[in-house]
CSV table of C-alpha atoms and ligand atoms in Angstrom, one decimal:
chain,number,residue,atom,x,y,z
A,98,MET,CA,51.0,34.6,-117.3
A,99,PHE,CA,47.8,34.5,-115.5
A,100,ARG,CA,44.4,33.3,-116.8
A,101,LEU,CA,42.2,35.8,-115.4
A,102,ASP,CA,38.4,36.0,-114.6
A,103,ASN,CA,36.5,38.5,-112.9
A,104,SER,CA,33.6,37.1,-111.2
A,105,TYR,CA,33.6,39.6,-108.2
A,106,LEU,CA,32.7,42.3,-110.7
A,107,THR,CA,29.5,40.7,-111.4
A,108,LEU,CA,28.2,41.6,-107.9
A,109,PRO,CA,26.6,45.1,-107.8
A,110,ASP,CA,29.2,47.9,-107.9
A,111,LYS,CA,28.7,48.8,-104.1
A,112,PHE,CA,31.1,45.9,-103.4
A,113,TYR,CA,34.0,47.3,-105.1
A,114,SER,CA,35.7,50.4,-106.8
A,115,LYS,CA,37.5,50.2,-109.8
A,116,GLU,CA,41.2,51.4,-109.4
A,117,THR,CA,44.5,52.5,-111.1
A,118,PRO,CA,47.5,51.5,-109.3
A,119,GLU,CA,50.2,54.0,-108.8
A,120,TYR,CA,53.4,54.4,-111.1
A,121,ALA,CA,56.4,52.7,-109.7
A,122,PRO,CA,59.7,54.6,-110.9
A,123,ILE,CA,61.7,51.6,-110.5
A,124,VAL,CA,60.7,47.8,-110.6
A,125,ARG,CA,63.2,45.7,-108.7
A,126,PRO,CA,62.0,42.0,-107.6
A,127,VAL,CA,63.8,41.1,-104.5
A,128,LEU,CA,61.6,37.8,-103.8
A,129,TRP,CA,60.0,35.6,-106.5
A,130,ASN,CA,58.2,32.5,-105.4
A,131,LEU,CA,59.1,30.0,-108.4
A,132,ASP,CA,57.6,26.9,-106.7
A,133,PHE,CA,54.4,28.9,-106.2
A,134,PHE,CA,54.1,30.2,-109.7
A,135,ASN,CA,54.5,26.5,-110.9
A,136,GLU,CA,51.9,25.6,-108.7
A,137,LEU,CA,49.4,28.0,-109.8
A,138,ASN,CA,50.3,27.0,-113.3
A,139,ILE,CA,51.6,30.4,-114.1
A,140,HIS,CA,54.0,30.2,-117.0
A,141,VAL,CA,56.2,33.1,-116.9
A,142,ASP,CA,57.2,33.6,-120.7
A,143,ASP,CA,58.2,37.4,-120.2
A,144,LYS,CA,59.5,38.0,-116.6
A,145,GLU,CA,60.1,41.7,-117.2
A,146,GLU,CA,56.4,42.3,-118.4
A,147,LEU,CA,55.2,40.2,-115.5
A,148,GLN,CA,57.2,42.4,-113.0
A,149,LYS,CA,55.7,45.6,-114.5
A,150,ILE,CA,52.3,43.9,-114.0
A,151,LEU,CA,52.9,42.9,-110.4
A,152,VAL,CA,54.2,46.2,-109.3
A,153,GLY,CA,51.1,47.8,-110.9
A,154,ASN,CA,52.9,49.5,-113.8
A,155,GLN,CA,51.1,47.5,-116.6
A,156,THR,CA,47.6,46.2,-116.9
A,157,HIS,CA,47.4,42.2,-117.6
A,158,ILE,CA,45.2,41.2,-120.3
A,159,GLY,CA,41.6,40.6,-119.0
A,160,SER,CA,42.2,42.6,-115.7
A,161,THR,CA,40.1,45.1,-114.4
A,162,PRO,CA,41.9,46.4,-111.2
A,163,PHE,CA,39.7,47.3,-108.2
A,164,SER,CA,39.5,47.3,-104.5
A,165,GLN,CA,37.0,45.8,-102.3
A,166,ALA,CA,34.5,47.5,-100.0
A,167,TYR,CA,34.0,46.2,-96.4
A,168,ALA,CA,33.6,47.4,-92.9
A,169,GLY,CA,34.6,45.7,-89.7
A,170,HIS,CA,34.9,45.5,-86.1
A,171,GLN,CA,38.3,46.8,-84.7
A,172,PHE,CA,39.0,46.0,-81.5
A,173,GLY,CA,35.3,45.5,-80.8
A,174,HIS,CA,34.4,48.7,-82.6
A,175,PHE,CA,32.5,48.8,-85.9
A,176,THR,CA,34.0,50.8,-88.6
A,177,MET,CA,33.8,51.4,-92.5
A,178,LEU,CA,37.1,50.1,-93.9
A,179,GLY,CA,37.6,48.9,-97.5
A,180,ASP,CA,41.1,47.9,-99.2
A,181,GLY,CA,43.0,51.0,-98.4
A,182,ARG,CA,46.2,49.7,-99.7
A,183,ALA,CA,45.4,46.7,-101.8
A,184,ILE,CA,44.2,46.3,-105.5
A,185,HIS,CA,43.0,43.3,-107.0
A,186,ILE,CA,44.1,42.3,-110.7
A,187,GLY,CA,41.7,39.5,-111.0
A,188,GLU,CA,41.1,35.8,-110.2
A,189,HIS,CA,43.5,33.6,-111.5
A,190,LEU,CA,42.3,30.1,-112.7
A,191,THR,CA,44.7,26.9,-112.5
A,192,LYS,CA,44.9,24.3,-115.1
A,193,ASP,CA,42.0,22.6,-112.9
A,194,ASN,CA,40.1,25.7,-112.6
A,195,LYS,CA,40.9,26.4,-108.9
A,196,ARG,CA,40.1,30.0,-108.4
A,197,PHE,CA,42.5,32.5,-106.6
A,198,ASP,CA,42.3,36.2,-106.0
A,199,ILE,CA,45.4,37.8,-107.0
A,200,GLN,CA,45.9,41.2,-105.2
A,201,LEU,CA,48.6,44.0,-105.1
A,202,LYS,CA,49.2,45.1,-101.4
A,203,GLY,CA,50.9,48.5,-101.3
A,204,ALA,CA,50.1,49.6,-105.1
A,205,GLY,CA,49.1,53.1,-103.9
A,206,PRO,CA,45.9,54.9,-102.6
A,207,THR,CA,42.4,53.7,-103.4
A,208,THR,CA,38.8,54.7,-102.8
A,209,TYR,CA,39.0,53.6,-99.4
A,210,SER,CA,42.4,54.6,-98.1
A,211,ARG,CA,41.1,57.4,-96.0
A,212,SER,CA,44.3,59.5,-94.9
A,213,GLY,CA,46.6,56.5,-95.8
A,214,ASP,CA,49.1,56.6,-98.7
A,215,GLY,CA,48.1,53.1,-99.9
A,216,ARG,CA,51.9,52.3,-99.8
A,217,ALA,CA,53.7,49.6,-97.9
A,218,THR,CA,57.4,49.5,-96.7
A,219,LEU,CA,59.8,46.9,-98.0
A,220,LYS,CA,60.3,45.4,-94.6
A,221,SER,CA,56.7,44.9,-93.9
A,222,MET,CA,56.1,43.2,-97.3
A,223,LEU,CA,59.2,40.9,-96.8
A,224,ARG,CA,57.8,40.0,-93.2
A,225,GLU,CA,54.3,39.2,-94.6
A,226,TYR,CA,56.1,37.0,-97.5
A,227,LEU,CA,58.0,35.2,-94.9
A,228,ILE,CA,55.5,34.5,-92.4
A,229,SER,CA,52.8,33.6,-94.8
A,230,GLU,CA,55.0,31.2,-96.5
A,231,ALA,CA,56.1,29.5,-93.1
A,232,MET,CA,52.4,29.3,-92.2
A,233,HIS,CA,51.7,27.7,-95.5
A,234,CYS,CA,54.8,25.2,-94.8
A,235,LEU,CA,53.4,24.4,-91.4
A,236,GLY,CA,50.4,23.0,-93.3
A,237,ILE,CA,48.0,26.0,-92.1
A,238,PRO,CA,45.6,27.5,-94.5
A,239,SER,CA,47.1,31.0,-95.3
A,240,SER,CA,47.1,33.7,-97.8
A,241,ARG,CA,50.4,33.1,-99.9
A,242,SER,CA,53.0,35.4,-101.4
A,243,LEU,CA,54.1,35.1,-105.3
A,244,ALA,CA,56.6,38.3,-105.1
A,245,VAL,CA,57.9,41.3,-103.5
A,246,ILE,CA,58.9,44.2,-105.9
A,247,LYS,CA,60.7,47.3,-104.8
A,248,THR,CA,58.8,50.2,-106.0
A,249,GLY,CA,61.3,53.1,-105.7
A,250,ASN,CA,58.4,55.1,-104.1
A,251,ASP,CA,59.4,56.4,-100.6
A,252,VAL,CA,57.2,55.4,-97.9
A,253,GLN,CA,56.9,58.1,-95.0
A,254,ARG,CA,56.3,56.6,-91.5
A,255,GLU,CA,58.4,57.9,-88.4
A,256,THR,CA,61.1,57.9,-91.2
A,257,PHE,CA,61.4,57.3,-94.8
A,258,HIS,CA,61.4,53.9,-95.9
A,259,ASP,CA,61.7,51.8,-99.2
A,260,GLY,CA,58.4,51.1,-100.7
A,261,ALA,CA,57.3,47.7,-102.0
A,262,VAL,CA,54.4,45.8,-103.7
A,263,LEU,CA,53.7,42.1,-102.5
A,264,THR,CA,51.3,40.0,-104.8
A,265,ARG,CA,49.1,38.3,-102.2
A,266,VAL,CA,47.1,35.3,-103.5
A,267,MET,CA,44.2,33.9,-101.5
A,268,LYS,CA,41.3,31.6,-102.3
A,269,SER,CA,39.3,34.7,-101.8
A,270,HIS,CA,39.6,37.7,-99.7
A,271,ILE,CA,35.7,37.9,-98.8
A,272,ARG,CA,35.7,38.5,-95.1
A,273,VAL,CA,33.4,38.8,-92.3
A,274,GLY,CA,33.7,42.5,-92.9
A,275,THR,CA,32.2,42.3,-96.3
A,276,PHE,CA,29.1,40.8,-94.8
A,277,GLU,CA,29.2,43.5,-92.1
A,278,TYR,CA,29.5,46.0,-94.7
A,279,ILE,CA,26.3,45.0,-96.7
A,280,SER,CA,24.3,44.1,-93.7
A,281,HIS,CA,24.9,47.8,-92.4
A,282,PHE,CA,24.7,49.7,-95.9
A,283,GLY,CA,23.2,47.4,-98.4
A,284,SER,CA,19.7,46.0,-99.1
A,285,LEU,CA,18.5,42.4,-98.3
A,286,ASP,CA,18.5,41.8,-102.2
A,287,GLU,CA,22.6,42.8,-101.9
A,288,LEU,CA,23.1,40.6,-98.9
A,289,LYS,CA,21.5,37.6,-100.8
A,290,LYS,CA,23.8,38.5,-103.7
A,291,ILE,CA,27.2,38.2,-101.7
A,292,THR,CA,25.8,35.2,-99.8
A,293,ASP,CA,25.0,33.2,-103.1
A,294,TYR,CA,28.2,34.5,-104.7
A,295,THR,CA,30.5,33.2,-101.5
A,296,ILE,CA,28.4,29.9,-101.3
A,297,ASP,CA,29.1,29.1,-105.0
A,298,ARG,CA,32.7,30.1,-104.8
A,299,LEU,CA,33.9,28.8,-101.2
A,300,TYR,CA,31.1,26.4,-100.0
A,301,PRO,CA,29.5,25.1,-103.1
A,302,SER,CA,28.3,22.0,-101.2
A,303,ALA,CA,26.0,24.0,-98.8
A,304,LYS,CA,23.9,24.6,-101.8
A,305,SER,CA,22.5,21.1,-101.9
A,306,ALA,CA,22.1,20.9,-98.1
A,307,THR,CA,18.8,21.1,-96.5
A,308,ASN,CA,19.4,24.5,-95.1
A,309,PRO,CA,22.0,26.0,-97.0
A,310,ILE,CA,22.5,29.1,-95.2
A,311,GLU,CA,23.1,27.1,-91.9
A,312,SER,CA,25.3,24.7,-93.8
A,313,PHE,CA,27.2,27.5,-95.1
A,314,PHE,CA,27.8,29.3,-91.6
A,315,LEU,CA,28.3,25.9,-89.8
A,316,GLN,CA,31.1,25.0,-92.6
A,317,PHE,CA,32.7,28.5,-92.4
A,318,ALA,CA,32.7,28.3,-88.5
A,319,GLU,CA,34.4,24.8,-88.3
A,320,GLN,CA,37.0,25.7,-90.9
A,321,GLN,CA,37.7,29.0,-89.0
A,322,ILE,CA,37.9,26.9,-85.7
A,323,ASN,CA,40.3,24.5,-87.0
A,324,LEU,CA,42.3,27.4,-88.3
A,325,VAL,CA,42.6,29.0,-85.1
A,326,CYS,CA,43.1,26.0,-83.2
A,327,ASN,CA,45.9,25.1,-85.5
A,328,TRP,CA,47.5,28.8,-84.6
A,329,MET,CA,47.2,27.7,-81.1
A,330,ARG,CA,49.2,24.3,-81.7
A,331,VAL,CA,52.1,26.1,-83.3
A,332,GLY,CA,52.2,29.2,-80.8
A,333,PHE,CA,50.8,31.7,-83.5
A,334,ILE,CA,49.4,35.1,-82.5
A,335,HIS,CA,47.7,36.9,-85.2
A,336,GLY,CA,47.7,39.8,-83.4
A,337,VAL,CA,44.7,41.9,-85.0
A,338,MET,CA,42.0,39.6,-85.3
A,339,ASN,CA,39.5,42.3,-86.1
A,340,THR,CA,36.5,41.0,-88.2
A,341,ASP,CA,37.8,42.4,-91.4
A,342,ASN,CA,40.9,40.3,-90.9
A,343,THR,CA,38.4,36.9,-90.6
A,344,SER,CA,38.6,35.6,-94.0
A,345,ILE,CA,35.2,33.5,-95.2
A,346,SER,CA,37.5,31.0,-97.1
A,347,ALA,CA,39.1,30.4,-93.4
A,348,GLU,CA,42.8,31.2,-94.5
A,349,THR,CA,45.1,33.1,-92.1
A,350,PHE,CA,45.7,36.7,-93.7
A,351,ASP,CA,46.6,40.3,-93.0
A,352,TYR,CA,50.1,39.6,-91.4
A,353,GLY,CA,50.5,42.6,-89.7
A,354,PRO,CA,51.6,42.3,-86.0
A,355,CYS,CA,51.6,39.0,-85.8
A,356,ALA,CA,54.4,36.8,-84.1
A,357,PHE,CA,55.4,33.3,-82.8
A,358,MET,CA,55.3,32.8,-78.9
A,359,ASN,CA,58.4,31.8,-77.1
A,360,ASN,CA,58.0,31.0,-73.6
A,361,TYR,CA,54.6,29.5,-73.1
A,362,HIS,CA,52.2,32.3,-71.5
A,363,PRO,CA,48.5,32.9,-72.8
A,364,ALA,CA,48.9,36.5,-71.9
A,365,THR,CA,51.3,37.0,-74.5
A,366,VAL,CA,50.8,40.0,-76.9
A,367,PHE,CA,53.6,41.7,-79.0
A,368,SER,CA,51.2,44.0,-81.1
A,369,SER,CA,51.9,47.7,-80.2
A,370,ILE,CA,48.3,48.7,-80.8
A,371,ASP,CA,46.9,45.9,-78.6
A,372,SER,CA,47.1,47.8,-75.4
A,373,ASN,CA,44.2,45.8,-73.6
A,374,SER,CA,45.7,42.5,-74.6
A,375,ARG,CA,42.3,41.8,-76.7
A,376,TYR,CA,44.2,39.5,-79.0
A,377,ALA,CA,46.5,37.8,-76.7
A,378,PHE,CA,47.8,34.2,-77.6
A,379,GLY,CA,45.2,32.3,-75.2
A,380,SER,CA,42.3,34.7,-76.0
A,381,GLN,CA,42.2,33.7,-79.7
A,382,PRO,CA,39.6,31.1,-79.5
A,383,THR,CA,37.1,33.3,-77.6
A,384,ILE,CA,37.9,36.1,-79.8
A,385,LEU,CA,37.3,33.8,-82.9
A,386,LYS,CA,33.6,33.0,-81.5
A,387,TRP,CA,33.0,36.7,-81.0
A,388,ASN,CA,34.0,37.3,-84.7
A,389,ILE,CA,32.0,34.3,-85.8
A,390,THR,CA,29.0,35.7,-83.9
A,391,ARG,CA,29.2,39.0,-85.8
A,392,PHE,CA,29.2,37.1,-89.1
A,393,LEU,CA,26.0,35.1,-87.7
A,394,GLU,CA,24.4,38.4,-87.0
A,395,THR,CA,24.8,39.5,-90.6
A,396,LEU,CA,23.0,36.1,-91.8
A,397,LEU,CA,19.8,36.6,-89.5
A,398,PRO,CA,17.6,37.9,-92.1
A,399,LEU,CA,18.3,34.7,-94.3
A,400,ILE,CA,18.1,32.5,-91.5
A,401,ASP,CA,14.4,33.4,-91.1
A,402,PRO,CA,12.6,36.5,-92.0
A,403,ASN,CA,10.9,36.5,-88.8
A,404,LYS,CA,13.5,38.1,-86.4
A,405,ASP,CA,12.5,36.3,-83.1
A,406,LYS,CA,12.9,32.9,-85.0
A,407,ALA,CA,16.1,34.1,-86.6
A,408,VAL,CA,17.6,34.8,-83.0
A,409,GLU,CA,16.4,31.5,-81.5
A,410,ARG,CA,17.9,29.6,-84.4
A,411,ALA,CA,21.4,31.6,-84.2
A,412,LYS,CA,21.2,30.8,-80.5
A,413,TYR,CA,21.1,27.1,-81.3
A,414,LEU,CA,23.9,27.5,-83.8
A,415,LEU,CA,26.3,29.1,-81.5
A,416,GLU,CA,25.8,26.4,-79.1
A,417,ILE,CA,27.1,24.2,-81.7
A,418,ILE,CA,30.3,26.3,-82.1
A,419,ASP,CA,30.7,26.6,-78.6
A,420,SER,CA,31.2,23.0,-78.0
A,421,SER,CA,33.0,22.8,-81.1
A,422,TRP,CA,35.9,25.1,-80.5
A,423,ARG,CA,36.4,23.4,-77.1
A,424,GLU,CA,36.7,20.0,-78.8
A,425,VAL,CA,39.0,20.9,-81.5
A,426,LEU,CA,41.1,22.9,-79.2
A,427,ALA,CA,41.4,20.1,-76.8
A,428,LEU,CA,42.3,17.5,-79.6
A,429,ASN,CA,45.0,19.7,-81.0
A,430,MET,CA,46.7,19.9,-77.6
A,431,LEU,CA,46.0,16.0,-77.1
A,432,ASN,CA,47.5,15.5,-80.2
A,433,LYS,CA,50.7,17.7,-79.5
A,434,LEU,CA,51.2,15.3,-76.5
A,435,GLY,CA,50.8,12.1,-78.5
A,436,PHE,CA,46.9,11.3,-77.8
A,437,GLN,CA,44.2,10.5,-79.9
A,438,GLU,CA,41.7,10.0,-77.5
A,439,ARG,CA,39.9,12.7,-75.2
A,440,SER,CA,39.8,10.8,-71.9
A,441,LYS,CA,39.9,12.5,-68.3
A,442,VAL,CA,43.4,11.1,-67.7
A,443,ASN,CA,44.8,12.5,-71.0
A,444,LEU,CA,43.3,15.8,-70.6
A,445,LYS,CA,44.6,16.1,-67.1
A,446,ILE,CA,47.9,15.5,-68.0
A,447,VAL,CA,48.0,17.9,-70.8
A,448,ASP,CA,46.4,20.7,-68.2
A,449,GLU,CA,49.7,20.0,-65.8
A,450,LEU,CA,52.1,20.4,-68.5
A,451,PHE,CA,50.6,23.7,-69.4
A,452,ARG,CA,50.7,24.7,-66.0
A,453,LEU,CA,54.2,23.6,-65.4
A,454,MET,CA,55.3,25.2,-69.0
A,455,LEU,CA,53.8,28.4,-67.5
A,456,LYS,CA,55.7,28.0,-64.0
A,457,HIS,CA,58.9,27.3,-65.3
A,458,LYS,CA,59.0,29.6,-68.3
A,459,LEU,CA,59.6,27.0,-70.9
A,460,ASP,CA,59.7,27.6,-74.4
A,461,TYR,CA,56.5,26.5,-76.0
A,462,THR,CA,57.8,24.7,-79.2
A,463,ASN,CA,60.9,23.5,-77.9
A,464,THR,CA,59.2,21.7,-74.9
A,465,PHE,CA,57.2,19.8,-77.5
A,466,VAL,CA,60.2,18.7,-79.5
A,467,ASN,CA,62.1,17.6,-76.4
A,468,LEU,CA,59.0,15.2,-75.7
A,469,SER,CA,58.5,14.3,-79.5
A,470,HIS,CA,62.1,13.9,-80.6
A,471,ASN,CA,63.8,13.0,-77.4
A,472,ILE,CA,66.5,15.8,-78.1
A,473,GLU,CA,67.0,18.5,-75.6
A,474,LEU,CA,66.6,21.8,-77.0
A,475,SER,CA,67.3,25.0,-75.1
A,476,GLY,CA,64.9,27.1,-73.0
A,477,ALA,CA,63.0,23.7,-72.3
A,478,SER,CA,64.8,21.6,-69.7
A,479,LEU,CA,63.0,19.0,-68.0
A,480,ASN,CA,65.3,18.5,-65.3
A,481,HIS,CA,63.1,20.0,-62.4
A,482,PRO,CA,61.7,17.4,-60.1
A,483,GLU,CA,58.3,18.3,-60.8
A,484,LEU,CA,58.8,18.1,-64.7
A,485,LYS,CA,60.5,14.7,-64.1
A,486,LEU,CA,57.4,13.5,-62.3
A,487,TRP,CA,55.2,14.9,-64.7
A,488,PHE,CA,57.3,13.2,-67.3
A,489,GLU,CA,57.0,9.9,-66.0
A,490,LYS,CA,53.3,9.7,-65.6
A,491,TRP,CA,53.1,11.2,-69.2
A,492,ASP,CA,55.4,8.4,-70.4
A,493,GLN,CA,53.3,5.6,-69.0
A,494,LEU,CA,50.4,6.7,-70.8
A,495,VAL,CA,52.3,5.6,-74.2
A,496,PRO,CA,52.1,8.5,-76.1
A,497,ASN,CA,52.3,8.0,-80.0
A,498,LYS,CA,55.7,9.8,-80.8
A,499,GLU,CA,54.7,9.5,-84.6
A,500,LEU,CA,51.6,11.5,-84.0
A,501,MET,CA,53.4,13.9,-82.0
A,502,GLN,CA,56.2,14.5,-84.6
A,503,GLN,CA,53.5,15.4,-87.0
A,504,LYS,CA,51.9,17.8,-84.7
A,505,ASN,CA,54.7,19.7,-83.3
A,506,PRO,CA,56.8,21.7,-85.3
A,507,VAL,CA,60.8,22.1,-84.8
A,508,PHE,CA,61.5,25.3,-86.7
A,509,ILE,CA,59.2,28.4,-86.4
A,510,PRO,CA,59.8,31.9,-87.6
A,511,ARG,CA,61.0,33.2,-84.2
A,512,ASN,CA,60.9,36.9,-83.7
A,513,HIS,CA,64.5,37.6,-83.3
A,514,LEU,CA,65.4,35.4,-86.5
A,515,VAL,CA,62.8,37.3,-88.4
A,516,GLU,CA,63.9,40.6,-87.2
A,517,GLY,CA,67.5,39.8,-88.0
A,518,ALA,CA,66.6,38.4,-91.4
A,519,LEU,CA,64.6,41.6,-92.3
A,520,ASN,CA,67.2,44.0,-91.1
A,521,ASP,CA,69.7,42.4,-93.0
A,522,ALA,CA,67.5,42.6,-96.3
A,523,VAL,CA,66.4,45.9,-96.1
A,524,ASN,CA,70.1,46.8,-95.9
A,525,GLY,CA,70.5,45.0,-99.1
A,526,ASN,CA,72.0,41.6,-97.9
A,527,PHE,CA,69.2,38.7,-98.5
A,528,GLN,CA,71.2,35.9,-97.4
A,529,SER,CA,69.9,35.4,-94.0
A,530,LEU,CA,66.3,35.9,-95.3
A,531,PHE,CA,66.8,33.2,-98.0
A,532,LYS,CA,68.3,30.9,-95.3
A,533,LEU,CA,65.3,31.2,-93.0
A,534,LEU,CA,62.9,30.7,-96.0
A,535,GLU,CA,64.8,27.3,-96.7
A,536,VAL,CA,64.8,26.3,-93.0
A,537,LEU,CA,60.9,27.0,-92.7
A,538,LYS,CA,60.2,25.0,-95.6
A,539,LYS,CA,60.4,21.7,-93.8
A,540,PRO,CA,59.5,22.7,-90.2
A,541,TYR,CA,58.5,19.5,-88.5
A,542,LYS,CA,61.7,17.5,-89.5
A,543,TYR,CA,64.8,18.2,-87.2
A,544,LEU,CA,68.1,18.7,-88.8
A,545,ASP,CA,71.3,19.1,-87.1
A,546,GLU,CA,72.7,21.5,-89.5
A,547,PHE,CA,69.9,24.0,-88.6
A,548,ALA,CA,70.1,23.6,-84.7
A,549,ALA,CA,71.0,27.2,-84.3
A,550,TYR,CA,67.4,28.2,-85.6
A,551,THR,CA,65.7,26.3,-82.4
A,552,ILE,CA,67.4,28.7,-80.0
A,553,PRO,CA,65.1,31.3,-78.5
A,554,PRO,CA,66.2,34.5,-77.9
A,555,GLU,CA,67.8,36.2,-75.0
A,556,THR,CA,65.2,37.3,-72.3
A,557,HIS,CA,65.7,41.0,-72.9
A,558,PHE,CA,64.9,40.8,-76.7
A,559,GLU,CA,61.5,39.3,-75.9
A,560,GLN,CA,60.8,41.8,-73.1
A,561,ASN,CA,61.3,44.7,-75.5
A,562,TYR,CA,59.9,43.3,-78.7
A,563,GLN,CA,56.9,44.8,-80.3
A,564,THR,CA,55.2,44.5,-83.7
A,565,TYR,CA,53.4,47.1,-85.6
A,566,CYS,CA,50.2,47.1,-87.9
A,567,GLY,CA,50.1,49.3,-90.7
A,568,THR,CA,53.8,49.6,-91.6
B,280,AMP,P1,44.9,46.3,-91.3
B,280,AMP,O1,45.1,46.8,-89.7
B,280,AMP,O2,45.9,45.8,-92.1
B,280,AMP,O3,43.7,45.4,-91.3
B,280,AMP,O4,44.1,47.6,-92.0
B,280,AMP,C1,43.0,48.2,-91.5
B,280,AMP,C2,42.5,49.2,-92.5
B,280,AMP,O5,43.5,50.2,-92.8
B,280,AMP,C3,42.1,48.5,-93.8
B,280,AMP,O6,41.0,48.8,-94.4
B,280,AMP,C4,43.5,48.9,-94.6
B,280,AMP,O7,43.2,48.8,-96.1
B,280,AMP,C5,43.7,50.1,-94.1
B,280,AMP,N1,45.2,50.4,-94.4
B,280,AMP,C6,46.1,49.9,-93.7
B,280,AMP,N2,47.5,50.6,-94.1
B,280,AMP,C7,46.9,51.7,-94.9
B,280,AMP,C8,47.9,52.5,-95.8
B,280,AMP,N3,49.1,52.7,-95.9
B,280,AMP,N4,47.2,53.4,-96.8
B,280,AMP,C9,45.8,53.2,-96.8
B,280,AMP,N5,45.1,52.3,-95.9
B,280,AMP,C10,45.6,51.4,-95.1
B,281,MG,MG1,43.1,44.1,-92.8
């Protein structure tokens, strides 16, 4: 069972609301992450009891279920939000005292649900489980999933769907929106409290820095920059990079309308609600900077009690961030082509390839696999004279193939594979989902037997494909 603590509840009660999950008439686990249970040192002595706990029908010893209050900028506009369909059961401590939030997503309405039902469809929770685990296996920090349990509660969207609860695990669910909430609706003392709490929990080394607040901010920003540049490396589009979905622990989370890109195009958007393409693939690093700036604004009173001085200092901190994300992004792209050094020649050849991938509508993942593994996967032929010329120039620079194989995934959760597996699963056949989870476990190693999973979708699939947010 879990070893639960409740440190979040030591914060003022403005930060949360105690909740009771809604009753689930059936308790049917459909995905159960045994490896992850083991990693977290959760010994399952009574599986049936644990299932009841993870669907919300029973309270774990030591648990005081609650949901978190937060605000956030959604598509650029400030709004009060909060966990509308997620209930924390506590913080699990592993054997070596690592702390993880355990959250039930889809366990019914909370104080912050507004007009929502607090429920989640089985399909969307299976999707979150699949993609979050895939991100973890790609080596990219992410929320993870312990289980998906069917509830027997109907979820009404455009039609009725099966409901399910996902157990989401993160180092912490504190987000930029948590700070925005307290900065707008709280006192300076409450801002200090959440800041101290977050530093203690997530960035303890900042405490001994000459300037703890700035050190906290810079560490957070560096980790977020690394995170988003890794998304760029593997072709991941988060889809809803609102500030409430930007975690202070720098873990990818809130898997709503996210998707992986097939053909390279910086303007790629799949989310049905992103009509202005704010969160397009190529915009993610600049959007991150926007989100980081919103976070920095909340810290201004702690940076310097004199507002003008605080703003001056913040401008300086943002300059650091600005040059940092350009540097980290460039390095990720250089690495994808086997370069460790940032030289003019190397950068030029990277830029040329991106231009050619766009022009020739090449598959992003397969182009890099073809180059790093010397195998020709579909959708990324280098036969065009322009590409051949580029290849010769690149090859003469002696790229490091070993580095390339570490940086370029072969297997990603392609949209058509994900949809196919999820549609089968909601119809009761889990084989294709289990298989896809297996393929995505070792994404960097090419295996002939999994070759079918490298094939991009037909063009018409991509043209019509849309992803959805709160399903
Ligand atoms: P998201 O787009 O997942 O970041 O969600 C935005 C906000 O809507 C958050 O405050 C969520 O908790 C809330 N929300 C999303 N789906 C539901 C739902 N089915 N019921 C209640 N609140 C929801
Ligand atoms: Mg969210």
